[in-house]
Amino acid sequence: MKTVLITGTSSGYGRETALYFHSQGWNVIATMRTPRPDLLPESDRLRVVELDVTRPESITAAFEAEGPIDVLVNNAGVPSMGVFEGTPMARVREVFETNTFGVMAMTQAVLPQFRERGSGVVVNVTSSVVLGHMPLSAVYKASKMAIEGFTASLALELAPFGVQAKTVEPGACLTTNFAARATNGRALDALVPAPYAAFAKKTMDDVTSQDVFTKESDVAETVWRAVHDTTGQLRFPAGPDAVRLAQAK
């Protein structure tokens, strides 16, 4: 029986992916910064583990406690929306700490066991913002584009050892709490200097009114497909809007 470790499983894509792998008979290590076992079903094949991807000691403790895994899904992420001119650099660093450096730290921690065993898959969840042009996402897109480039190069380094690295690119999911988290608990207006107000309002109206969007289940199923793909495909758009953007490129 195979084991997957998934970061950021308290809600959204991460929670749905944990449920999906569990339903397929896998052992699931569902990690959260603040463990909430009640968010997932009780099972001897599912363990909720505390893990903060921005803290090296937390990463080390989780891997030492849980032992070997077959798949790592780097899903934990910090959303960010706002006009770049109005985004504090402290917020920029916070986004990169989780979305970029946290993914790299988790990946570096798991690679020795994958390389020595000659098998393993790393799936990095990015975003469809890497596929198109979306305003108000400069910081978020930069953090995710970095992981796209990181994964593309990493996949080449790992191939001789039988280890794979891939990205899953979810579209816009209008049923998650992305927008609320994206402003770090502040009103979007606080991150939009007055000259940008009309532009920002139109952009947000367009995003929230789109009729084609991604469901959590689209992402979970795409992660599953990426893990099992043997064609060498590197990038997997998830959700009809992401697929449409990928086809338009």
JSON list of C-alpha atoms in Angstrom, two decimals:
[
{"chain": "A", "resi": 1, "resn": "MET", "atom": "CA", "xyz": [0.00, 0.00, 0.00]},
{"chain": "A", "resi": 2, "resn": "LYS", "atom": "CA", "xyz": [1.44, 3.35, -1.05]},
{"chain": "A", "resi": 3, "resn": "THR", "atom": "CA", "xyz": [1.71, 6.48, 1.07]},
{"chain": "A", "resi": 4, "resn": "VAL", "atom": "CA", "xyz": [1.21, 10.11, 0.07]},
{"chain": "A", "resi": 5, "resn": "LEU", "atom": "CA", "xyz": [2.09, 13.16, 2.15]},
{"chain": "A", "resi": 6, "resn": "ILE", "atom": "CA", "xyz": [0.03, 16.25, 1.28]},
{"chain": "A", "resi": 7, "resn": "THR", "atom": "CA", "xyz": [0.65, 19.72, 2.69]},
{"chain": "A", "resi": 8, "resn": "GLY", "atom": "CA", "xyz": [-2.09, 22.25, 3.38]},
{"chain": "A", "resi": 9, "resn": "THR", "atom": "CA", "xyz": [-4.99, 19.83, 3.89]},
{"chain": "A", "resi": 10, "resn": "SER", "atom": "CA", "xyz": [-7.22, 21.87, 6.21]},
{"chain": "A", "resi": 11, "resn": "SER", "atom": "CA", "xyz": [-9.37, 23.09, 3.32]},
{"chain": "A", "resi": 12, "resn": "GLY", "atom": "CA", "xyz": [-9.79, 23.43, -0.43]},
{"chain": "A", "resi": 13, "resn": "TYR", "atom": "CA", "xyz": [-7.63, 21.48, -2.83]},
{"chain": "A", "resi": 14, "resn": "GLY", "atom": "CA", "xyz": [-5.48, 19.89, -0.15]},
{"chain": "A", "resi": 15, "resn": "ARG", "atom": "CA", "xyz": [-8.40, 18.48, 1.82]},
{"chain": "A", "resi": 16, "resn": "GLU", "atom": "CA", "xyz": [-10.10, 17.18, -1.32]},
{"chain": "A", "resi": 17, "resn": "THR", "atom": "CA", "xyz": [-6.87, 15.58, -2.52]},
{"chain": "A", "resi": 18, "resn": "ALA", "atom": "CA", "xyz": [-6.39, 13.84, 0.83]},
{"chain": "A", "resi": 19, "resn": "LEU", "atom": "CA", "xyz": [-9.94, 12.49, 0.65]},
{"chain": "A", "resi": 20, "resn": "TYR", "atom": "CA", "xyz": [-9.46, 11.33, -2.94]},
{"chain": "A", "resi": 21, "resn": "PHE", "atom": "CA", "xyz": [-6.23, 9.41, -2.32]},
{"chain": "A", "resi": 22, "resn": "HIS", "atom": "CA", "xyz": [-7.76, 7.87, 0.79]},
{"chain": "A", "resi": 23, "resn": "SER", "atom": "CA", "xyz": [-10.79, 6.75, -1.24]},
{"chain": "A", "resi": 24, "resn": "GLN", "atom": "CA", "xyz": [-8.40, 5.02, -3.65]},
{"chain": "A", "resi": 25, "resn": "GLY", "atom": "CA", "xyz": [-6.92, 2.90, -0.87]},
{"chain": "A", "resi": 26, "resn": "TRP", "atom": "CA", "xyz": [-3.74, 4.86, -0.18]},
{"chain": "A", "resi": 27, "resn": "ASN", "atom": "CA", "xyz": [-2.21, 5.73, 3.17]},
{"chain": "A", "resi": 28, "resn": "VAL", "atom": "CA", "xyz": [-2.54, 9.50, 3.56]},
{"chain": "A", "resi": 29, "resn": "ILE", "atom": "CA", "xyz": [-0.45, 11.81, 5.73]},
{"chain": "A", "resi": 30, "resn": "ALA", "atom": "CA", "xyz": [-2.48, 15.00, 5.80]},
{"chain": "A", "resi": 31, "resn": "THR", "atom": "CA", "xyz": [-0.45, 17.90, 7.13]},
{"chain": "A", "resi": 32, "resn": "MET", "atom": "CA", "xyz": [-1.70, 21.22, 8.51]},
{"chain": "A", "resi": 33, "resn": "ARG", "atom": "CA", "xyz": [-0.10, 24.13, 10.33]},
{"chain": "A", "resi": 34, "resn": "THR", "atom": "CA", "xyz": [-2.78, 23.77, 12.99]},
{"chain": "A", "resi": 35, "resn": "PRO", "atom": "CA", "xyz": [-3.96, 20.13, 13.09]},
{"chain": "A", "resi": 36, "resn": "ARG", "atom": "CA", "xyz": [-7.73, 19.65, 12.91]},
{"chain": "A", "resi": 37, "resn": "PRO", "atom": "CA", "xyz": [-8.40, 15.90, 12.82]},
{"chain": "A", "resi": 38, "resn": "ASP", "atom": "CA", "xyz": [-12.15, 16.58, 12.72]},
{"chain": "A", "resi": 39, "resn": "LEU", "atom": "CA", "xyz": [-11.80, 17.96, 9.18]},
{"chain": "A", "resi": 40, "resn": "LEU", "atom": "CA", "xyz": [-11.03, 14.50, 7.79]},
{"chain": "A", "resi": 41, "resn": "PRO", "atom": "CA", "xyz": [-12.54, 11.05, 8.40]},
{"chain": "A", "resi": 42, "resn": "GLU", "atom": "CA", "xyz": [-11.17, 8.75, 11.08]},
{"chain": "A", "resi": 43, "resn": "SER", "atom": "CA", "xyz": [-9.20, 5.93, 9.48]},
{"chain": "A", "resi": 44, "resn": "ASP", "atom": "CA", "xyz": [-6.16, 3.80, 10.16]},
{"chain": "A", "resi": 45, "resn": "ARG", "atom": "CA", "xyz": [-4.98, 4.91, 6.70]},
{"chain": "A", "resi": 46, "resn": "LEU", "atom": "CA", "xyz": [-5.20, 8.63, 7.36]},
{"chain": "A", "resi": 47, "resn": "ARG", "atom": "CA", "xyz": [-3.06, 10.61, 9.81]},
{"chain": "A", "resi": 48, "resn": "VAL", "atom": "CA", "xyz": [-3.30, 14.33, 10.48]},
{"chain": "A", "resi": 49, "resn": "VAL", "atom": "CA", "xyz": [0.14, 15.76, 11.23]},
{"chain": "A", "resi": 50, "resn": "GLU", "atom": "CA", "xyz": [1.33, 19.21, 12.26]},
{"chain": "A", "resi": 51, "resn": "LEU", "atom": "CA", "xyz": [3.61, 20.79, 9.68]},
{"chain": "A", "resi": 52, "resn": "ASP", "atom": "CA", "xyz": [4.59, 24.36, 8.84]},
{"chain": "A", "resi": 53, "resn": "VAL", "atom": "CA", "xyz": [6.51, 24.41, 5.55]},
{"chain": "A", "resi": 54, "resn": "THR", "atom": "CA", "xyz": [8.22, 27.69, 6.53]},
{"chain": "A", "resi": 55, "resn": "ARG", "atom": "CA", "xyz": [9.91, 26.12, 9.58]},
{"chain": "A", "resi": 56, "resn": "PRO", "atom": "CA", "xyz": [12.80, 23.70, 8.88]},
{"chain": "A", "resi": 57, "resn": "GLU", "atom": "CA", "xyz": [12.46, 22.01, 12.28]},
{"chain": "A", "resi": 58, "resn": "SER", "atom": "CA", "xyz": [8.78, 21.33, 11.57]},
{"chain": "A", "resi": 59, "resn": "ILE", "atom": "CA", "xyz": [9.62, 19.71, 8.24]},
{"chain": "A", "resi": 60, "resn": "THR", "atom": "CA", "xyz": [12.34, 17.55, 9.80]},
{"chain": "A", "resi": 61, "resn": "ALA", "atom": "CA", "xyz": [10.08, 16.44, 12.64]},
{"chain": "A", "resi": 62, "resn": "ALA", "atom": "CA", "xyz": [7.26, 15.45, 10.29]},
{"chain": "A", "resi": 63, "resn": "PHE", "atom": "CA", "xyz": [9.45, 13.34, 8.02]},
{"chain": "A", "resi": 64, "resn": "GLU", "atom": "CA", "xyz": [11.20, 11.66, 10.95]},
{"chain": "A", "resi": 65, "resn": "ALA", "atom": "CA", "xyz": [7.89, 10.83, 12.62]},
{"chain": "A", "resi": 66, "resn": "GLU", "atom": "CA", "xyz": [6.07, 9.53, 9.54]},
{"chain": "A", "resi": 67, "resn": "GLY", "atom": "CA", "xyz": [8.80, 7.51, 7.82]},
{"chain": "A", "resi": 68, "resn": "PRO", "atom": "CA", "xyz": [9.06, 6.65, 4.11]},
{"chain": "A", "resi": 69, "resn": "ILE", "atom": "CA", "xyz": [6.51, 7.96, 1.63]},
{"chain": "A", "resi": 70, "resn": "ASP", "atom": "CA", "xyz": [5.93, 7.31, -2.08]},
{"chain": "A", "resi": 71, "resn": "VAL", "atom": "CA", "xyz": [4.51, 10.67, -3.15]},
{"chain": "A", "resi": 72, "resn": "LEU", "atom": "CA", "xyz": [4.87, 14.25, -1.91]},
{"chain": "A", "resi": 73, "resn": "VAL", "atom": "CA", "xyz": [2.15, 16.73, -2.88]},
{"chain": "A", "resi": 74, "resn": "ASN", "atom": "CA", "xyz": [3.25, 20.30, -2.16]},
{"chain": "A", "resi": 75, "resn": "ASN", "atom": "CA", "xyz": [-0.14, 21.94, -1.96]},
{"chain": "A", "resi": 76, "resn": "ALA", "atom": "CA", "xyz": [0.22, 24.41, 0.94]},
{"chain": "A", "resi": 77, "resn": "GLY", "atom": "CA", "xyz": [0.14, 27.96, -0.35]},
{"chain": "A", "resi": 78, "resn": "VAL", "atom": "CA", "xyz": [-0.57, 31.56, 0.52]},
{"chain": "A", "resi": 79, "resn": "PRO", "atom": "CA", "xyz": [-2.84, 33.37, -1.96]},
{"chain": "A", "resi": 80, "resn": "SER", "atom": "CA", "xyz": [-2.26, 37.02, -2.68]},
{"chain": "A", "resi": 81, "resn": "MET", "atom": "CA", "xyz": [-4.30, 39.57, -4.58]},
{"chain": "A", "resi": 82, "resn": "GLY", "atom": "CA", "xyz": [-3.71, 43.28, -4.83]},
{"chain": "A", "resi": 83, "resn": "VAL", "atom": "CA", "xyz": [-2.00, 45.98, -6.82]},
{"chain": "A", "resi": 84, "resn": "PHE", "atom": "CA", "xyz": [1.75, 45.51, -6.55]},
{"chain": "A", "resi": 85, "resn": "GLU", "atom": "CA", "xyz": [2.37, 49.18, -5.81]},
{"chain": "A", "resi": 86, "resn": "GLY", "atom": "CA", "xyz": [0.17, 48.83, -2.72]},
{"chain": "A", "resi": 87, "resn": "THR", "atom": "CA", "xyz": [1.55, 45.50, -1.52]},
{"chain": "A", "resi": 88, "resn": "PRO", "atom": "CA", "xyz": [4.00, 45.76, 1.41]},
{"chain": "A", "resi": 89, "resn": "MET", "atom": "CA", "xyz": [7.30, 43.97, 0.84]},
{"chain": "A", "resi": 90, "resn": "ALA", "atom": "CA", "xyz": [6.71, 42.10, 4.10]},
{"chain": "A", "resi": 91, "resn": "ARG", "atom": "CA", "xyz": [3.67, 40.53, 2.43]},
{"chain": "A", "resi": 92, "resn": "VAL", "atom": "CA", "xyz": [5.72, 39.68, -0.67]},
{"chain": "A", "resi": 93, "resn": "ARG", "atom": "CA", "xyz": [8.26, 37.85, 1.50]},
{"chain": "A", "resi": 94, "resn": "GLU", "atom": "CA", "xyz": [5.49, 36.02, 3.37]},
{"chain": "A", "resi": 95, "resn": "VAL", "atom": "CA", "xyz": [4.02, 34.74, 0.09]},
{"chain": "A", "resi": 96, "resn": "PHE", "atom": "CA", "xyz": [7.39, 33.55, -1.18]},
{"chain": "A", "resi": 97, "resn": "GLU", "atom": "CA", "xyz": [8.27, 31.90, 2.14]},
{"chain": "A", "resi": 98, "resn": "THR", "atom": "CA", "xyz": [5.35, 29.50, 1.75]},
{"chain": "A", "resi": 99, "resn": "ASN", "atom": "CA", "xyz": [4.70, 29.27, -1.99]},
{"chain": "A", "resi": 100, "resn": "THR", "atom": "CA", "xyz": [8.30, 29.09, -3.14]},
{"chain": "A", "resi": 101, "resn": "PHE", "atom": "CA", "xyz": [10.81, 28.43, -0.38]},
{"chain": "A", "resi": 102, "resn": "GLY", "atom": "CA", "xyz": [8.43, 26.14, 1.52]},
{"chain": "A", "resi": 103, "resn": "VAL", "atom": "CA", "xyz": [7.94, 23.97, -1.56]},
{"chain": "A", "resi": 104, "resn": "MET", "atom": "CA", "xyz": [11.69, 23.84, -2.16]},
{"chain": "A", "resi": 105, "resn": "ALA", "atom": "CA", "xyz": [12.39, 22.94, 1.48]},
{"chain": "A", "resi": 106, "resn": "MET", "atom": "CA", "xyz": [9.82, 20.13, 1.49]},
{"chain": "A", "resi": 107, "resn": "THR", "atom": "CA", "xyz": [11.17, 18.79, -1.79]},
{"chain": "A", "resi": 108, "resn": "GLN", "atom": "CA", "xyz": [14.78, 18.88, -0.62]},
{"chain": "A", "resi": 109, "resn": "ALA", "atom": "CA", "xyz": [13.81, 17.00, 2.54]},
{"chain": "A", "resi": 110, "resn": "VAL", "atom": "CA", "xyz": [12.19, 14.12, 0.67]},
{"chain": "A", "resi": 111, "resn": "LEU", "atom": "CA", "xyz": [14.66, 13.70, -2.20]},
{"chain": "A", "resi": 112, "resn": "PRO", "atom": "CA", "xyz": [17.28, 11.56, -0.42]},
{"chain": "A", "resi": 113, "resn": "GLN", "atom": "CA", "xyz": [14.79, 8.76, 0.28]},
{"chain": "A", "resi": 114, "resn": "PHE", "atom": "CA", "xyz": [13.34, 8.93, -3.24]},
{"chain": "A", "resi": 115, "resn": "ARG", "atom": "CA", "xyz": [16.76, 8.93, -4.89]},
{"chain": "A", "resi": 116, "resn": "GLU", "atom": "CA", "xyz": [18.10, 6.07, -2.76]},
{"chain": "A", "resi": 117, "resn": "ARG", "atom": "CA", "xyz": [14.98, 3.98, -3.42]},
{"chain": "A", "resi": 118, "resn": "GLY", "atom": "CA", "xyz": [14.94, 4.79, -7.13]},
{"chain": "A", "resi": 119, "resn": "SER", "atom": "CA", "xyz": [11.30, 5.85, -7.15]},
{"chain": "A", "resi": 120, "resn": "GLY", "atom": "CA", "xyz": [8.98, 8.59, -5.95]},
{"chain": "A", "resi": 121, "resn": "VAL", "atom": "CA", "xyz": [6.91, 11.48, -7.27]},
{"chain": "A", "resi": 122, "resn": "VAL", "atom": "CA", "xyz": [6.89, 15.15, -6.27]},
{"chain": "A", "resi": 123, "resn": "VAL", "atom": "CA", "xyz": [3.77, 17.06, -7.35]},
{"chain": "A", "resi": 124, "resn": "ASN", "atom": "CA", "xyz": [3.92, 20.82, -6.91]},
{"chain": "A", "resi": 125, "resn": "VAL", "atom": "CA", "xyz": [0.55, 22.57, -7.02]},
{"chain": "A", "resi": 126, "resn": "THR", "atom": "CA", "xyz": [0.95, 25.94, -8.72]},
{"chain": "A", "resi": 127, "resn": "SER", "atom": "CA", "xyz": [-1.87, 27.89, -10.40]},
{"chain": "A", "resi": 128, "resn": "SER", "atom": "CA", "xyz": [-3.39, 28.68, -13.77]},
{"chain": "A", "resi": 129, "resn": "VAL", "atom": "CA", "xyz": [-2.11, 32.25, -13.32]},
{"chain": "A", "resi": 130, "resn": "VAL", "atom": "CA", "xyz": [1.11, 30.87, -14.84]},
{"chain": "A", "resi": 131, "resn": "LEU", "atom": "CA", "xyz": [-0.84, 30.10, -18.04]},
{"chain": "A", "resi": 132, "resn": "GLY", "atom": "CA", "xyz": [-2.43, 33.48, -18.71]},
{"chain": "A", "resi": 133, "resn": "HIS", "atom": "CA", "xyz": [-2.41, 37.15, -17.85]},
{"chain": "A", "resi": 134, "resn": "MET", "atom": "CA", "xyz": [-4.29, 38.04, -14.68]},
{"chain": "A", "resi": 135, "resn": "PRO", "atom": "CA", "xyz": [-4.02, 41.47, -13.04]},
{"chain": "A", "resi": 136, "resn": "LEU", "atom": "CA", "xyz": [-3.80, 41.87, -9.26]},
{"chain": "A", "resi": 137, "resn": "SER", "atom": "CA", "xyz": [-1.68, 38.72, -9.02]},
{"chain": "A", "resi": 138, "resn": "ALA", "atom": "CA", "xyz": [1.87, 39.95, -9.62]},
{"chain": "A", "resi": 139, "resn": "VAL", "atom": "CA", "xyz": [3.29, 38.62, -6.34]},
{"chain": "A", "resi": 140, "resn": "TYR", "atom": "CA", "xyz": [1.30, 35.37, -6.35]},
{"chain": "A", "resi": 141, "resn": "LYS", "atom": "CA", "xyz": [2.12, 34.67, -10.00]},
{"chain": "A", "resi": 142, "resn": "ALA", "atom": "CA", "xyz": [5.81, 35.35, -9.42]},
{"chain": "A", "resi": 143, "resn": "SER", "atom": "CA", "xyz": [5.89, 32.86, -6.53]},
{"chain": "A", "resi": 144, "resn": "LYS", "atom": "CA", "xyz": [4.18, 30.19, -8.64]},
{"chain": "A", "resi": 145, "resn": "MET", "atom": "CA", "xyz": [6.19, 30.85, -11.81]},
{"chain": "A", "resi": 146, "resn": "ALA", "atom": "CA", "xyz": [9.31, 30.28, -9.72]},
{"chain": "A", "resi": 147, "resn": "ILE", "atom": "CA", "xyz": [8.02, 26.80, -8.82]},
{"chain": "A", "resi": 148, "resn": "GLU", "atom": "CA", "xyz": [7.18, 26.05, -12.45]},
{"chain": "A", "resi": 149, "resn": "GLY", "atom": "CA", "xyz": [10.79, 26.76, -13.42]},
{"chain": "A", "resi": 150, "resn": "PHE", "atom": "CA", "xyz": [12.13, 24.95, -10.37]},
{"chain": "A", "resi": 151, "resn": "THR", "atom": "CA", "xyz": [10.11, 21.83, -11.15]},
{"chain": "A", "resi": 152, "resn": "ALA", "atom": "CA", "xyz": [11.06, 21.78, -14.83]},
{"chain": "A", "resi": 153, "resn": "SER", "atom": "CA", "xyz": [14.76, 21.76, -13.99]},
{"chain": "A", "resi": 154, "resn": "LEU", "atom": "CA", "xyz": [14.34, 19.42, -11.01]},
{"chain": "A", "resi": 155, "resn": "ALA", "atom": "CA", "xyz": [12.58, 16.84, -13.19]},
{"chain": "A", "resi": 156, "resn": "LEU", "atom": "CA", "xyz": [15.67, 16.59, -15.38]},
{"chain": "A", "resi": 157, "resn": "GLU", "atom": "CA", "xyz": [17.97, 16.15, -12.38]},
{"chain": "A", "resi": 158, "resn": "LEU", "atom": "CA", "xyz": [15.82, 13.38, -10.91]},
{"chain": "A", "resi": 159, "resn": "ALA", "atom": "CA", "xyz": [15.06, 11.41, -14.07]},
{"chain": "A", "resi": 160, "resn": "PRO", "atom": "CA", "xyz": [18.28, 9.32, -13.96]},
{"chain": "A", "resi": 161, "resn": "PHE", "atom": "CA", "xyz": [17.22, 8.05, -10.53]},
{"chain": "A", "resi": 162, "resn": "GLY", "atom": "CA", "xyz": [13.69, 7.07, -11.50]},
{"chain": "A", "resi": 163, "resn": "VAL", "atom": "CA", "xyz": [12.16, 9.95, -9.54]},
{"chain": "A", "resi": 164, "resn": "GLN", "atom": "CA", "xyz": [9.58, 12.29, -11.08]},
{"chain": "A", "resi": 165, "resn": "ALA", "atom": "CA", "xyz": [8.63, 15.92, -10.51]},
{"chain": "A", "resi": 166, "resn": "LYS", "atom": "CA", "xyz": [5.50, 17.54, -11.97]},
{"chain": "A", "resi": 167, "resn": "THR", "atom": "CA", "xyz": [3.22, 20.54, -11.55]},
{"chain": "A", "resi": 168, "resn": "VAL", "atom": "CA", "xyz": [-0.56, 20.73, -11.30]},
{"chain": "A", "resi": 169, "resn": "GLU", "atom": "CA", "xyz": [-2.03, 24.08, -12.34]},
{"chain": "A", "resi": 170, "resn": "PRO", "atom": "CA", "xyz": [-5.50, 24.66, -10.84]},
{"chain": "A", "resi": 171, "resn": "GLY", "atom": "CA", "xyz": [-7.86, 27.16, -12.37]},
{"chain": "A", "resi": 172, "resn": "ALA", "atom": "CA", "xyz": [-9.96, 29.64, -10.43]},
{"chain": "A", "resi": 173, "resn": "CYS", "atom": "CA", "xyz": [-11.96, 27.89, -7.72]},
{"chain": "A", "resi": 174, "resn": "LEU", "atom": "CA", "xyz": [-14.82, 30.13, -6.67]},
{"chain": "A", "resi": 175, "resn": "THR", "atom": "CA", "xyz": [-15.93, 27.86, -3.82]},
{"chain": "A", "resi": 176, "resn": "THR", "atom": "CA", "xyz": [-12.77, 28.15, -1.71]},
{"chain": "A", "resi": 177, "resn": "ASN", "atom": "CA", "xyz": [-11.77, 30.96, 0.65]},
{"chain": "A", "resi": 178, "resn": "PHE", "atom": "CA", "xyz": [-9.02, 32.09, -1.74]},
{"chain": "A", "resi": 179, "resn": "ALA", "atom": "CA", "xyz": [-10.20, 35.70, -2.04]},
{"chain": "A", "resi": 180, "resn": "ALA", "atom": "CA", "xyz": [-10.48, 36.22, 1.71]},
{"chain": "A", "resi": 181, "resn": "ARG", "atom": "CA", "xyz": [-7.04, 34.72, 2.34]},
{"chain": "A", "resi": 182, "resn": "ALA", "atom": "CA", "xyz": [-5.54, 36.52, -0.65]},
{"chain": "A", "resi": 183, "resn": "THR", "atom": "CA", "xyz": [-5.84, 39.89, 1.05]},
{"chain": "A", "resi": 184, "resn": "ASN", "atom": "CA", "xyz": [-4.36, 38.60, 4.31]},
{"chain": "A", "resi": 185, "resn": "GLY", "atom": "CA", "xyz": [-7.49, 39.46, 6.26]},
{"chain": "A", "resi": 186, "resn": "ARG", "atom": "CA", "xyz": [-7.65, 43.02, 4.93]},
{"chain": "A", "resi": 187, "resn": "ALA", "atom": "CA", "xyz": [-10.17, 44.56, 2.58]},
{"chain": "A", "resi": 188, "resn": "LEU", "atom": "CA", "xyz": [-8.90, 44.47, -1.00]},
{"chain": "A", "resi": 189, "resn": "ASP", "atom": "CA", "xyz": [-9.30, 48.26, -1.05]},
{"chain": "A", "resi": 190, "resn": "ALA", "atom": "CA", "xyz": [-6.44, 48.51, 1.46]},
{"chain": "A", "resi": 191, "resn": "LEU", "atom": "CA", "xyz": [-4.12, 46.95, -1.11]},
{"chain": "A", "resi": 192, "resn": "VAL", "atom": "CA", "xyz": [-5.35, 49.11, -3.98]},
{"chain": "A", "resi": 193, "resn": "PRO", "atom": "CA", "xyz": [-4.02, 52.68, -4.23]},
{"chain": "A", "resi": 194, "resn": "ALA", "atom": "CA", "xyz": [-6.80, 55.07, -5.24]},
{"chain": "A", "resi": 195, "resn": "PRO", "atom": "CA", "xyz": [-5.66, 55.57, -8.86]},
{"chain": "A", "resi": 196, "resn": "TYR", "atom": "CA", "xyz": [-6.09, 51.82, -9.44]},
{"chain": "A", "resi": 197, "resn": "ALA", "atom": "CA", "xyz": [-9.54, 51.50, -7.83]},
{"chain": "A", "resi": 198, "resn": "ALA", "atom": "CA", "xyz": [-11.69, 51.36, -10.95]},
{"chain": "A", "resi": 199, "resn": "PHE", "atom": "CA", "xyz": [-9.33, 48.94, -12.67]},
{"chain": "A", "resi": 200, "resn": "ALA", "atom": "CA", "xyz": [-9.21, 46.66, -9.62]},
{"chain": "A", "resi": 201, "resn": "LYS", "atom": "CA", "xyz": [-12.99, 46.62, -9.25]},
{"chain": "A", "resi": 202, "resn": "LYS", "atom": "CA", "xyz": [-13.52, 45.61, -12.88]},
{"chain": "A", "resi": 203, "resn": "THR", "atom": "CA", "xyz": [-10.89, 42.88, -12.56]},
{"chain": "A", "resi": 204, "resn": "MET", "atom": "CA", "xyz": [-12.52, 41.41, -9.45]},
{"chain": "A", "resi": 205, "resn": "ASP", "atom": "CA", "xyz": [-15.98, 41.58, -11.03]},
{"chain": "A", "resi": 206, "resn": "ASP", "atom": "CA", "xyz": [-14.68, 39.68, -14.06]},
{"chain": "A", "resi": 207, "resn": "VAL", "atom": "CA", "xyz": [-13.09, 36.99, -11.88]},
{"chain": "A", "resi": 208, "resn": "THR", "atom": "CA", "xyz": [-16.11, 36.38, -9.68]},
{"chain": "A", "resi": 209, "resn": "SER", "atom": "CA", "xyz": [-18.60, 36.34, -12.56]},
{"chain": "A", "resi": 210, "resn": "GLN", "atom": "CA", "xyz": [-16.84, 33.84, -14.82]},
{"chain": "A", "resi": 211, "resn": "ASP", "atom": "CA", "xyz": [-19.03, 30.89, -15.77]},
{"chain": "A", "resi": 212, "resn": "VAL", "atom": "CA", "xyz": [-16.22, 28.37, -16.27]},
{"chain": "A", "resi": 213, "resn": "PHE", "atom": "CA", "xyz": [-14.23, 27.58, -13.16]},
{"chain": "A", "resi": 214, "resn": "THR", "atom": "CA", "xyz": [-12.44, 24.83, -11.26]},
{"chain": "A", "resi": 215, "resn": "LYS", "atom": "CA", "xyz": [-13.87, 22.57, -8.58]},
{"chain": "A", "resi": 216, "resn": "GLU", "atom": "CA", "xyz": [-11.82, 21.07, -5.75]},
{"chain": "A", "resi": 217, "resn": "SER", "atom": "CA", "xyz": [-12.50, 17.63, -7.21]},
{"chain": "A", "resi": 218, "resn": "ASP", "atom": "CA", "xyz": [-10.91, 18.68, -10.52]},
{"chain": "A", "resi": 219, "resn": "VAL", "atom": "CA", "xyz": [-7.66, 19.36, -8.71]},
{"chain": "A", "resi": 220, "resn": "ALA", "atom": "CA", "xyz": [-7.73, 16.16, -6.66]},
{"chain": "A", "resi": 221, "resn": "GLU", "atom": "CA", "xyz": [-8.33, 14.04, -9.76]},
{"chain": "A", "resi": 222, "resn": "THR", "atom": "CA", "xyz": [-5.60, 15.85, -11.68]},
{"chain": "A", "resi": 223, "resn": "VAL", "atom": "CA", "xyz": [-3.07, 15.31, -8.88]},
{"chain": "A", "resi": 224, "resn": "TRP", "atom": "CA", "xyz": [-3.97, 11.62, -8.98]},
{"chain": "A", "resi": 225, "resn": "ARG", "atom": "CA", "xyz": [-3.49, 11.55, -12.75]},
{"chain": "A", "resi": 226, "resn": "ALA", "atom": "CA", "xyz": [-0.15, 13.34, -12.49]},
{"chain": "A", "resi": 227, "resn": "VAL", "atom": "CA", "xyz": [1.11, 10.86, -9.90]},
{"chain": "A", "resi": 228, "resn": "HIS", "atom": "CA", "xyz": [0.24, 7.91, -12.13]},
{"chain": "A", "resi": 229, "resn": "ASP", "atom": "CA", "xyz": [1.22, 9.40, -15.50]},
{"chain": "A", "resi": 230, "resn": "THR", "atom": "CA", "xyz": [4.03, 7.55, -17.28]},
{"chain": "A", "resi": 231, "resn": "THR", "atom": "CA", "xyz": [4.26, 9.66, -20.45]},
{"chain": "A", "resi": 232, "resn": "GLY", "atom": "CA", "xyz": [6.77, 12.18, -19.10]},
{"chain": "A", "resi": 233, "resn": "GLN", "atom": "CA", "xyz": [4.23, 15.03, -19.06]},
{"chain": "A", "resi": 234, "resn": "LEU", "atom": "CA", "xyz": [5.49, 17.82, -16.82]},
{"chain": "A", "resi": 235, "resn": "ARG", "atom": "CA", "xyz": [2.54, 20.19, -16.41]},
{"chain": "A", "resi": 236, "resn": "PHE", "atom": "CA", "xyz": [-1.09, 19.26, -15.70]},
{"chain": "A", "resi": 237, "resn": "PRO", "atom": "CA", "xyz": [-3.75, 22.00, -15.92]},
{"chain": "A", "resi": 238, "resn": "ALA", "atom": "CA", "xyz": [-6.65, 21.26, -13.56]},
{"chain": "A", "resi": 239, "resn": "GLY", "atom": "CA", "xyz": [-10.19, 22.44, -14.21]},
{"chain": "A", "resi": 240, "resn": "PRO", "atom": "CA", "xyz": [-11.89, 23.52, -17.44]},
{"chain": "A", "resi": 241, "resn": "ASP", "atom": "CA", "xyz": [-10.73, 27.14, -17.25]},
{"chain": "A", "resi": 242, "resn": "ALA", "atom": "CA", "xyz": [-7.11, 26.07, -16.70]},
{"chain": "A", "resi": 243, "resn": "VAL", "atom": "CA", "xyz": [-7.32, 23.58, -19.57]},
{"chain": "A", "resi": 244, "resn": "ARG", "atom": "CA", "xyz": [-8.69, 26.31, -21.82]},
{"chain": "A", "resi": 245, "resn": "LEU", "atom": "CA", "xyz": [-5.81, 28.62, -20.91]},
{"chain": "A", "resi": 246, "resn": "ALA", "atom": "CA", "xyz": [-3.27, 25.86, -21.52]},
{"chain": "A", "resi": 247, "resn": "GLN", "atom": "CA", "xyz": [-4.74, 25.10, -24.94]},
{"chain": "A", "resi": 248, "resn": "ALA", "atom": "CA", "xyz": [-4.65, 28.77, -25.89]},
{"chain": "A", "resi": 249, "resn": "LYS", "atom": "CA", "xyz": [-0.92, 29.09, -25.25]}
]
